[in-house]
Amino acid sequence: MQIDPVPVPASSAVPSRRNGSAWNVDEVMALFEMPFADLLFRAQDVHRRHFDANAIQLSTLLSIKTGGCPEDCGYCPQSARYDAGVESGKLLPLDDVLTAAQAAKDNGATRFCMGAAWRSPKAHQVEAVCEMVQAVKQLGLETCVTLGMLKDAQAQQLREAGLDYYNHNLDTAPEFYGRIITTRTYQDRLDTLERVREAGIKVCCGGIVGMGESRRERAGLIVQLANLDPYPESVPINHLVRVQGTPLADAPPLDAFEFVRTIAVARITMPEARVRLSAGREEMNEALQALCFLAGANSMFYGDRLLTTGNPQIEADRNLLHRLGMRVDAG
Ligand code: SAM
Ligand code: DTB
Ligand code: SF4
């Protein structure tokens, strides 16, 4: 069989991160286009300079307010605009949240992430979430919440309650964004991220791949994340979970190696970030997940559920980590 040669960029054409200077899309594209083995080697090198390559951080998710969301995010089963079979619920009582947090801790997670299907929270809702943050922290877990867009005072309030991380994703490149979401702008997201940063909360910000975006658009997402100043402490890379009833239910499948490349490029451009292998693991076999760890992923969602969709069983994940000789790391 004839195999067309892949153009190989000279390694010198692929820049390292420069102090304080921004990445551009061509540079990040050059990373994406490296031969796979070279890209993984480069990502491993960066990874090992900043982290123990055999350690992973585990976060457990809980949906504290499910469904009925007014936004139109085309990937999301929780939008009230689509019929994805998700029932709309009320904010969970504190006791239920604490029971789930204690179970997460007992299972070995170090961070507990609470997600709410809101466009932006109301004052009384932020108060209730602050109580949850305080109580979960007292169990000895790190806390993360994702509640939609925030106002300045709300970010401050969450910080005062002791919140460690706020998750708010850019989701995709600016030029592809309008195809996926119309009810809030890219700038709205950047503004919330700025408020979170200003309040002194650590930023958890990433995106979704496999929504039909081009490689250049994946590079565009990474450029946006890496050029946040400073870049996020935590970068969730989600593989789209194609949920029936959502507009992206039939999105074209993404080549698995392209997903691994995205992780590697995130690692190289954001060397000190926790890069999280996030949604979509249920559809990845163990060899692919191991490649993601080699590419520099050093965090994952752990627990049988994400927000409304499934995640690998805890026992299966423990077994995977054991077979790979990986240990659980705090923070
Ligand atoms: N409503 C809040 C917001 O959007 O800011 C917080 C919760 S929202 C569900 C959190 C993130 O989950 C989204 O930004 C998106 O990146 C991710 N997400 C939602 N549905 C997904 C899906 N089907 N596949 C992969 N990631 C998904
Ligand atoms: C993130 O980037 N991924 C998580 C978390 N942050 C909140 C959510 C994934 C949701 C997947 C679809 C669902 O389970 O509803
Ligand atoms: Fe609502 Fe968040 Fe889902 Fe968008 S991603 S529809 S804002 S819950």
PDB file of C-alpha atoms in Angstrom, residues 48-303:
ATOM      1  CA  ARG A  48       8.221  15.857  33.264  1.00  0.00           C
ATOM      2  CA  ARG A  49       9.824  19.239  33.822  1.00  0.00           C
ATOM      3  CA  HIS A  50       6.781  20.431  35.746  1.00  0.00           C
ATOM      4  CA  PHE A  51       5.055  17.375  37.193  1.00  0.00           C
ATOM      5  CA  ASP A  52       5.530  13.837  38.400  1.00  0.00           C
ATOM      6  CA  ALA A  53       4.486  12.053  35.191  1.00  0.00           C
ATOM      7  CA  ASN A  54       3.098   9.091  37.152  1.00  0.00           C
ATOM      8  CA  ALA A  55       0.731  11.125  39.314  1.00  0.00           C
ATOM      9  CA  ILE A  56      -2.842  12.118  38.589  1.00  0.00           C
ATOM     10  CA  GLN A  57      -5.319  14.411  40.303  1.00  0.00           C
ATOM     11  CA  LEU A  58      -8.928  13.179  40.641  1.00  0.00           C
ATOM     12  CA  SER A  59     -11.990  15.436  40.616  1.00  0.00           C
ATOM     13  CA  THR A  60     -15.552  14.231  41.208  1.00  0.00           C
ATOM     14  CA  LEU A  61     -18.511  16.043  39.676  1.00  0.00           C
ATOM     15  CA  LEU A  62     -21.991  16.570  41.058  1.00  0.00           C
ATOM     16  CA  SER A  63     -24.861  18.261  39.262  1.00  0.00           C
ATOM     17  CA  ILE A  64     -26.356  20.415  42.025  1.00  0.00           C
ATOM     18  CA  LYS A  65     -29.016  21.895  39.721  1.00  0.00           C
ATOM     19  CA  THR A  66     -29.926  19.886  36.672  1.00  0.00           C
ATOM     20  CA  GLY A  67     -31.650  20.817  33.395  1.00  0.00           C
ATOM     21  CA  GLY A  68     -34.078  23.532  32.334  1.00  0.00           C
ATOM     22  CA  CYS A  69     -31.276  25.899  31.285  1.00  0.00           C
ATOM     23  CA  PRO A  70     -32.301  28.881  29.122  1.00  0.00           C
ATOM     24  CA  GLU A  71     -29.044  28.855  27.082  1.00  0.00           C
ATOM     25  CA  ASP A  72     -28.765  27.208  23.656  1.00  0.00           C
ATOM     26  CA  CYS A  73     -25.328  25.503  23.842  1.00  0.00           C
ATOM     27  CA  GLY A  74     -25.648  23.001  20.989  1.00  0.00           C
ATOM     28  CA  TYR A  75     -23.815  20.194  22.804  1.00  0.00           C
ATOM     29  CA  CYS A  76     -25.736  20.363  26.051  1.00  0.00           C
ATOM     30  CA  PRO A  77     -28.455  17.964  27.208  1.00  0.00           C
ATOM     31  CA  GLN A  78     -29.416  20.431  29.968  1.00  0.00           C
ATOM     32  CA  SER A  79     -30.679  23.168  27.659  1.00  0.00           C
ATOM     33  CA  ALA A  80     -34.455  23.609  27.939  1.00  0.00           C
ATOM     34  CA  ARG A  81     -34.513  24.163  24.164  1.00  0.00           C
ATOM     35  CA  TYR A  82     -33.737  20.528  23.321  1.00  0.00           C
ATOM     36  CA  ASP A  83     -35.398  17.292  24.289  1.00  0.00           C
ATOM     37  CA  ALA A  84     -32.566  15.142  25.532  1.00  0.00           C
ATOM     38  CA  GLY A  85     -34.659  13.423  28.210  1.00  0.00           C
ATOM     39  CA  VAL A  86     -33.094  15.348  31.106  1.00  0.00           C
ATOM     40  CA  GLU A  87     -35.608  16.242  33.825  1.00  0.00           C
ATOM     41  CA  SER A  88     -35.302  19.729  35.233  1.00  0.00           C
ATOM     42  CA  GLY A  89     -34.647  19.686  38.997  1.00  0.00           C
ATOM     43  CA  LYS A  90     -34.268  22.135  41.888  1.00  0.00           C
ATOM     44  CA  LEU A  91     -31.044  23.087  43.631  1.00  0.00           C
ATOM     45  CA  LEU A  92     -30.042  20.075  45.744  1.00  0.00           C
ATOM     46  CA  PRO A  93     -30.292  20.369  49.536  1.00  0.00           C
ATOM     47  CA  LEU A  94     -26.998  20.836  51.407  1.00  0.00           C
ATOM     48  CA  ASP A  95     -27.253  17.400  53.033  1.00  0.00           C
ATOM     49  CA  ASP A  96     -27.395  15.621  49.671  1.00  0.00           C
ATOM     50  CA  VAL A  97     -24.378  17.565  48.469  1.00  0.00           C
ATOM     51  CA  LEU A  98     -22.422  16.670  51.598  1.00  0.00           C
ATOM     52  CA  THR A  99     -23.289  12.991  51.296  1.00  0.00           C
ATOM     53  CA  ALA A 100     -21.997  12.981  47.706  1.00  0.00           C
ATOM     54  CA  ALA A 101     -18.869  14.935  48.676  1.00  0.00           C
ATOM     55  CA  GLN A 102     -18.045  12.536  51.521  1.00  0.00           C
ATOM     56  CA  ALA A 103     -18.478   9.572  49.163  1.00  0.00           C
ATOM     57  CA  ALA A 104     -16.162  11.255  46.631  1.00  0.00           C
ATOM     58  CA  LYS A 105     -13.558  11.739  49.328  1.00  0.00           C
ATOM     59  CA  ASP A 106     -13.910   8.159  50.567  1.00  0.00           C
ATOM     60  CA  ASN A 107     -13.368   6.974  46.986  1.00  0.00           C
ATOM     61  CA  GLY A 108     -10.124   8.950  46.726  1.00  0.00           C
ATOM     62  CA  ALA A 109     -11.051  12.193  44.947  1.00  0.00           C
ATOM     63  CA  THR A 110      -9.299  15.356  46.137  1.00  0.00           C
ATOM     64  CA  ARG A 111     -11.514  17.935  44.436  1.00  0.00           C
ATOM     65  CA  PHE A 112     -15.300  18.175  44.384  1.00  0.00           C
ATOM     66  CA  CYS A 113     -16.867  20.077  41.467  1.00  0.00           C
ATOM     67  CA  MET A 114     -20.445  21.281  41.652  1.00  0.00           C
ATOM     68  CA  GLY A 115     -22.237  22.221  38.431  1.00  0.00           C
ATOM     69  CA  ALA A 116     -25.489  24.129  37.962  1.00  0.00           C
ATOM     70  CA  ALA A 117     -27.472  24.511  34.739  1.00  0.00           C
ATOM     71  CA  TRP A 118     -27.810  28.276  35.003  1.00  0.00           C
ATOM     72  CA  ARG A 119     -27.124  31.106  32.575  1.00  0.00           C
ATOM     73  CA  SER A 120     -25.996  33.082  35.627  1.00  0.00           C
ATOM     74  CA  PRO A 121     -26.909  32.607  39.279  1.00  0.00           C
ATOM     75  CA  LYS A 122     -29.274  34.826  41.290  1.00  0.00           C
ATOM     76  CA  ALA A 123     -28.208  36.331  44.626  1.00  0.00           C
ATOM     77  CA  HIS A 124     -29.987  33.713  46.771  1.00  0.00           C
ATOM     78  CA  GLN A 125     -28.527  30.924  44.648  1.00  0.00           C
ATOM     79  CA  VAL A 126     -24.979  32.185  45.169  1.00  0.00           C
ATOM     80  CA  GLU A 127     -25.663  32.280  48.906  1.00  0.00           C
ATOM     81  CA  ALA A 128     -26.805  28.668  48.901  1.00  0.00           C
ATOM     82  CA  VAL A 129     -23.758  27.599  46.859  1.00  0.00           C
ATOM     83  CA  CYS A 130     -21.445  29.475  49.276  1.00  0.00           C
ATOM     84  CA  GLU A 131     -22.837  27.351  52.107  1.00  0.00           C
ATOM     85  CA  MET A 132     -22.101  24.240  50.074  1.00  0.00           C
ATOM     86  CA  VAL A 133     -18.551  25.400  49.370  1.00  0.00           C
ATOM     87  CA  GLN A 134     -17.890  26.039  53.058  1.00  0.00           C
ATOM     88  CA  ALA A 135     -19.285  22.682  54.112  1.00  0.00           C
ATOM     89  CA  VAL A 136     -17.470  20.692  51.403  1.00  0.00           C
ATOM     90  CA  LYS A 137     -14.186  22.393  52.276  1.00  0.00           C
ATOM     91  CA  GLN A 138     -14.643  21.324  55.880  1.00  0.00           C
ATOM     92  CA  LEU A 139     -14.572  17.721  54.714  1.00  0.00           C
ATOM     93  CA  GLY A 140     -11.016  18.382  53.516  1.00  0.00           C
ATOM     94  CA  LEU A 141     -11.755  18.566  49.794  1.00  0.00           C
ATOM     95  CA  GLU A 142     -10.795  21.236  47.279  1.00  0.00           C
ATOM     96  CA  THR A 143     -13.852  22.937  45.836  1.00  0.00           C
ATOM     97  CA  CYS A 144     -14.814  23.948  42.305  1.00  0.00           C
ATOM     98  CA  VAL A 145     -18.136  25.285  41.050  1.00  0.00           C
ATOM     99  CA  THR A 146     -19.531  26.102  37.620  1.00  0.00           C
ATOM    100  CA  LEU A 147     -22.623  28.282  37.744  1.00  0.00           C
ATOM    101  CA  GLY A 148     -22.534  30.255  34.473  1.00  0.00           C
ATOM    102  CA  MET A 149     -21.734  33.955  34.133  1.00  0.00           C
ATOM    103  CA  LEU A 150     -20.803  35.856  37.315  1.00  0.00           C
ATOM    104  CA  LYS A 151     -20.961  39.467  38.417  1.00  0.00           C
ATOM    105  CA  ASP A 152     -17.978  40.976  40.280  1.00  0.00           C
ATOM    106  CA  ALA A 153     -19.605  40.814  43.706  1.00  0.00           C
ATOM    107  CA  GLN A 154     -20.630  37.187  43.184  1.00  0.00           C
ATOM    108  CA  ALA A 155     -17.067  36.130  42.435  1.00  0.00           C
ATOM    109  CA  GLN A 156     -15.961  37.943  45.615  1.00  0.00           C
ATOM    110  CA  GLN A 157     -18.669  36.214  47.633  1.00  0.00           C
ATOM    111  CA  LEU A 158     -17.578  32.797  46.405  1.00  0.00           C
ATOM    112  CA  ARG A 159     -13.969  33.622  47.196  1.00  0.00           C
ATOM    113  CA  GLU A 160     -14.935  34.647  50.718  1.00  0.00           C
ATOM    114  CA  ALA A 161     -16.698  31.318  51.155  1.00  0.00           C
ATOM    115  CA  GLY A 162     -13.336  29.695  50.413  1.00  0.00           C
ATOM    116  CA  LEU A 163     -13.916  28.540  46.828  1.00  0.00           C
ATOM    117  CA  ASP A 164     -10.702  27.190  45.269  1.00  0.00           C
ATOM    118  CA  TYR A 165     -11.603  26.963  41.544  1.00  0.00           C
ATOM    119  CA  TYR A 166     -14.291  28.353  39.237  1.00  0.00           C
ATOM    120  CA  ASN A 167     -14.957  26.412  36.028  1.00  0.00           C
ATOM    121  CA  HIS A 168     -16.068  28.405  33.023  1.00  0.00           C
ATOM    122  CA  ASN A 169     -15.100  27.073  29.606  1.00  0.00           C
ATOM    123  CA  LEU A 170     -14.346  28.966  26.421  1.00  0.00           C
ATOM    124  CA  ASP A 171     -15.555  25.767  24.737  1.00  0.00           C
ATOM    125  CA  THR A 172     -14.150  26.424  21.243  1.00  0.00           C
ATOM    126  CA  ALA A 173     -12.361  28.921  18.986  1.00  0.00           C
ATOM    127  CA  PRO A 174     -13.940  32.374  18.613  1.00  0.00           C
ATOM    128  CA  GLU A 175     -14.560  31.781  14.891  1.00  0.00           C
ATOM    129  CA  PHE A 176     -16.471  28.514  15.470  1.00  0.00           C
ATOM    130  CA  TYR A 177     -18.270  29.639  18.632  1.00  0.00           C
ATOM    131  CA  GLY A 178     -21.289  31.219  16.893  1.00  0.00           C
ATOM    132  CA  ARG A 179     -22.143  27.860  15.319  1.00  0.00           C
ATOM    133  CA  ILE A 180     -22.553  26.309  18.780  1.00  0.00           C
ATOM    134  CA  ILE A 181     -23.936  29.017  21.094  1.00  0.00           C
ATOM    135  CA  THR A 182     -25.881  32.183  20.343  1.00  0.00           C
ATOM    136  CA  THR A 183     -27.240  33.185  23.752  1.00  0.00           C
ATOM    137  CA  ARG A 184     -23.953  34.466  25.195  1.00  0.00           C
ATOM    138  CA  THR A 185     -20.877  35.863  23.523  1.00  0.00           C
ATOM    139  CA  TYR A 186     -17.257  34.834  23.681  1.00  0.00           C
ATOM    140  CA  GLN A 187     -16.565  38.181  25.333  1.00  0.00           C
ATOM    141  CA  ASP A 188     -19.164  37.384  28.053  1.00  0.00           C
ATOM    142  CA  ARG A 189     -17.107  34.302  28.873  1.00  0.00           C
ATOM    143  CA  LEU A 190     -13.834  36.229  28.930  1.00  0.00           C
ATOM    144  CA  ASP A 191     -15.446  38.808  31.228  1.00  0.00           C
ATOM    145  CA  THR A 192     -16.520  36.136  33.727  1.00  0.00           C
ATOM    146  CA  LEU A 193     -13.038  34.608  33.649  1.00  0.00           C
ATOM    147  CA  GLU A 194     -11.564  38.033  34.368  1.00  0.00           C
ATOM    148  CA  ARG A 195     -13.888  38.496  37.364  1.00  0.00           C
ATOM    149  CA  VAL A 196     -12.940  35.101  38.740  1.00  0.00           C
ATOM    150  CA  ARG A 197      -9.238  35.904  38.373  1.00  0.00           C
ATOM    151  CA  GLU A 198      -9.685  39.349  39.950  1.00  0.00           C
ATOM    152  CA  ALA A 199     -11.455  37.820  42.940  1.00  0.00           C
ATOM    153  CA  GLY A 200      -8.435  35.577  43.579  1.00  0.00           C
ATOM    154  CA  ILE A 201     -10.148  32.301  42.657  1.00  0.00           C
ATOM    155  CA  LYS A 202      -8.146  29.805  40.585  1.00  0.00           C
ATOM    156  CA  VAL A 203      -9.388  29.456  37.012  1.00  0.00           C
ATOM    157  CA  CYS A 204     -10.581  26.174  35.526  1.00  0.00           C
ATOM    158  CA  CYS A 205     -11.159  26.779  31.827  1.00  0.00           C
ATOM    159  CA  GLY A 206     -11.062  24.505  28.809  1.00  0.00           C
ATOM    160  CA  GLY A 207     -13.212  23.397  25.949  1.00  0.00           C
ATOM    161  CA  ILE A 208     -14.821  20.662  23.911  1.00  0.00           C
ATOM    162  CA  VAL A 209     -13.399  18.973  20.839  1.00  0.00           C
ATOM    163  CA  GLY A 210     -15.234  16.788  18.338  1.00  0.00           C
ATOM    164  CA  MET A 211     -18.020  19.284  17.602  1.00  0.00           C
ATOM    165  CA  GLY A 212     -17.186  19.411  13.877  1.00  0.00           C
ATOM    166  CA  GLU A 213     -14.533  22.122  14.275  1.00  0.00           C
ATOM    167  CA  SER A 214     -11.438  22.100  12.066  1.00  0.00           C
ATOM    168  CA  ARG A 215      -7.913  21.475  13.330  1.00  0.00           C
ATOM    169  CA  ARG A 216      -7.215  25.185  12.927  1.00  0.00           C
ATOM    170  CA  GLU A 217     -10.226  25.883  15.166  1.00  0.00           C
ATOM    171  CA  ARG A 218      -8.915  23.455  17.774  1.00  0.00           C
ATOM    172  CA  ALA A 219      -5.632  25.354  17.585  1.00  0.00           C
ATOM    173  CA  GLY A 220      -7.629  28.576  17.948  1.00  0.00           C
ATOM    174  CA  LEU A 221      -9.168  27.322  21.206  1.00  0.00           C
ATOM    175  CA  ILE A 222      -5.747  26.395  22.603  1.00  0.00           C
ATOM    176  CA  VAL A 223      -4.374  29.831  21.642  1.00  0.00           C
ATOM    177  CA  GLN A 224      -7.211  31.520  23.546  1.00  0.00           C
ATOM    178  CA  LEU A 225      -6.601  29.405  26.639  1.00  0.00           C
ATOM    179  CA  ALA A 226      -2.809  29.646  26.571  1.00  0.00           C
ATOM    180  CA  ASN A 227      -2.885  33.420  26.073  1.00  0.00           C
ATOM    181  CA  LEU A 228      -5.085  34.103  29.075  1.00  0.00           C
ATOM    182  CA  ASP A 229      -2.763  36.011  31.364  1.00  0.00           C
ATOM    183  CA  PRO A 230      -2.009  33.989  33.386  1.00  0.00           C
ATOM    184  CA  TYR A 231      -3.226  30.811  31.698  1.00  0.00           C
ATOM    185  CA  PRO A 232      -5.713  28.692  33.713  1.00  0.00           C
ATOM    186  CA  GLU A 233      -4.474  26.515  36.562  1.00  0.00           C
ATOM    187  CA  SER A 234      -6.847  23.815  35.380  1.00  0.00           C
ATOM    188  CA  VAL A 235      -7.698  22.989  31.740  1.00  0.00           C
ATOM    189  CA  PRO A 236     -10.491  20.472  31.102  1.00  0.00           C
ATOM    190  CA  ILE A 237     -10.334  19.000  27.599  1.00  0.00           C
ATOM    191  CA  ASN A 238     -13.752  17.488  26.927  1.00  0.00           C
ATOM    192  CA  HIS A 239     -14.507  15.150  24.062  1.00  0.00           C
ATOM    193  CA  LEU A 240     -18.058  15.878  22.945  1.00  0.00           C
ATOM    194  CA  VAL A 241     -20.558  13.419  24.416  1.00  0.00           C
ATOM    195  CA  ARG A 242     -23.058  13.180  21.556  1.00  0.00           C
ATOM    196  CA  VAL A 243     -26.427  13.221  23.279  1.00  0.00           C
ATOM    197  CA  GLN A 244     -29.575  12.326  21.319  1.00  0.00           C
ATOM    198  CA  GLY A 245     -31.920  15.302  21.095  1.00  0.00           C
ATOM    199  CA  THR A 246     -29.134  17.929  21.056  1.00  0.00           C
ATOM    200  CA  PRO A 247     -28.164  19.662  17.799  1.00  0.00           C
ATOM    201  CA  LEU A 248     -24.725  17.995  17.950  1.00  0.00           C
ATOM    202  CA  ALA A 249     -26.076  14.456  18.350  1.00  0.00           C
ATOM    203  CA  ASP A 250     -24.738  13.543  14.903  1.00  0.00           C
ATOM    204  CA  ALA A 251     -21.473  15.476  14.922  1.00  0.00           C
ATOM    205  CA  PRO A 252     -18.823  13.678  12.843  1.00  0.00           C
ATOM    206  CA  PRO A 253     -16.529  11.479  14.948  1.00  0.00           C
ATOM    207  CA  LEU A 254     -13.079  12.859  15.700  1.00  0.00           C
ATOM    208  CA  ASP A 255      -9.962  10.783  14.965  1.00  0.00           C
ATOM    209  CA  ALA A 256      -8.774   9.481  18.342  1.00  0.00           C
ATOM    210  CA  PHE A 257      -5.190  10.575  17.650  1.00  0.00           C
ATOM    211  CA  GLU A 258      -6.414  14.097  17.038  1.00  0.00           C
ATOM    212  CA  PHE A 259      -7.848  14.099  20.560  1.00  0.00           C
ATOM    213  CA  VAL A 260      -4.473  12.962  21.935  1.00  0.00           C
ATOM    214  CA  ARG A 261      -2.758  15.680  19.901  1.00  0.00           C
ATOM    215  CA  THR A 262      -5.057  18.284  21.468  1.00  0.00           C
ATOM    216  CA  ILE A 263      -4.017  17.130  24.948  1.00  0.00           C
ATOM    217  CA  ALA A 264      -0.337  17.242  23.967  1.00  0.00           C
ATOM    218  CA  VAL A 265      -0.649  20.749  22.548  1.00  0.00           C
ATOM    219  CA  ALA A 266      -2.454  21.920  25.711  1.00  0.00           C
ATOM    220  CA  ARG A 267       0.384  20.472  27.792  1.00  0.00           C
ATOM    221  CA  ILE A 268       3.108  22.150  25.723  1.00  0.00           C
ATOM    222  CA  THR A 269       1.438  25.569  25.646  1.00  0.00           C
ATOM    223  CA  MET A 270       0.326  25.514  29.314  1.00  0.00           C
ATOM    224  CA  PRO A 271       3.192  23.644  30.982  1.00  0.00           C
ATOM    225  CA  GLU A 272       2.138  24.178  34.589  1.00  0.00           C
ATOM    226  CA  ALA A 273      -1.593  23.653  34.187  1.00  0.00           C
ATOM    227  CA  ARG A 274      -3.469  20.564  35.285  1.00  0.00           C
ATOM    228  CA  VAL A 275      -4.688  19.251  31.939  1.00  0.00           C
ATOM    229  CA  ARG A 276      -7.825  17.240  32.608  1.00  0.00           C
ATOM    230  CA  LEU A 277      -9.031  14.319  30.513  1.00  0.00           C
ATOM    231  CA  SER A 278     -12.699  15.255  30.925  1.00  0.00           C
ATOM    232  CA  ALA A 279     -16.005  14.306  29.266  1.00  0.00           C
ATOM    233  CA  GLY A 280     -16.026  11.488  26.737  1.00  0.00           C
ATOM    234  CA  ARG A 281     -13.884   8.900  28.558  1.00  0.00           C
ATOM    235  CA  GLU A 282     -16.675   6.321  28.478  1.00  0.00           C
ATOM    236  CA  GLU A 283     -16.173   6.009  24.750  1.00  0.00           C
ATOM    237  CA  MET A 284     -12.369   5.799  24.971  1.00  0.00           C
ATOM    238  CA  ASN A 285     -10.632   2.497  25.444  1.00  0.00           C
ATOM    239  CA  GLU A 286      -7.887   2.153  28.037  1.00  0.00           C
ATOM    240  CA  ALA A 287      -5.049   2.319  25.513  1.00  0.00           C
ATOM    241  CA  LEU A 288      -6.328   5.664  24.274  1.00  0.00           C
ATOM    242  CA  GLN A 289      -6.604   7.010  27.815  1.00  0.00           C
ATOM    243  CA  ALA A 290      -3.036   5.841  28.498  1.00  0.00           C
ATOM    244  CA  LEU A 291      -1.912   7.787  25.407  1.00  0.00           C
ATOM    245  CA  CYS A 292      -3.670  10.858  26.810  1.00  0.00           C
ATOM    246  CA  PHE A 293      -1.660  10.490  30.038  1.00  0.00           C
ATOM    247  CA  LEU A 294       1.527  10.143  27.970  1.00  0.00           C
ATOM    248  CA  ALA A 295       0.516  13.308  26.126  1.00  0.00           C
ATOM    249  CA  GLY A 296       0.422  15.159  29.430  1.00  0.00           C
ATOM    250  CA  ALA A 297      -3.080  14.766  30.868  1.00  0.00           C
ATOM    251  CA  ASN A 298      -2.648  14.628  34.645  1.00  0.00           C
ATOM    252  CA  SER A 299      -6.168  14.935  35.949  1.00  0.00           C
ATOM    253  CA  MET A 300      -9.517  13.301  35.217  1.00  0.00           C
ATOM    254  CA  PHE A 301     -13.120  13.219  36.314  1.00  0.00           C
ATOM    255  CA  TYR A 302     -13.551  10.269  38.624  1.00  0.00           C
ATOM    256  CA  GLY A 303     -16.912   8.847  39.628  1.00  0.00           C
TER     257      GLY A 303
END
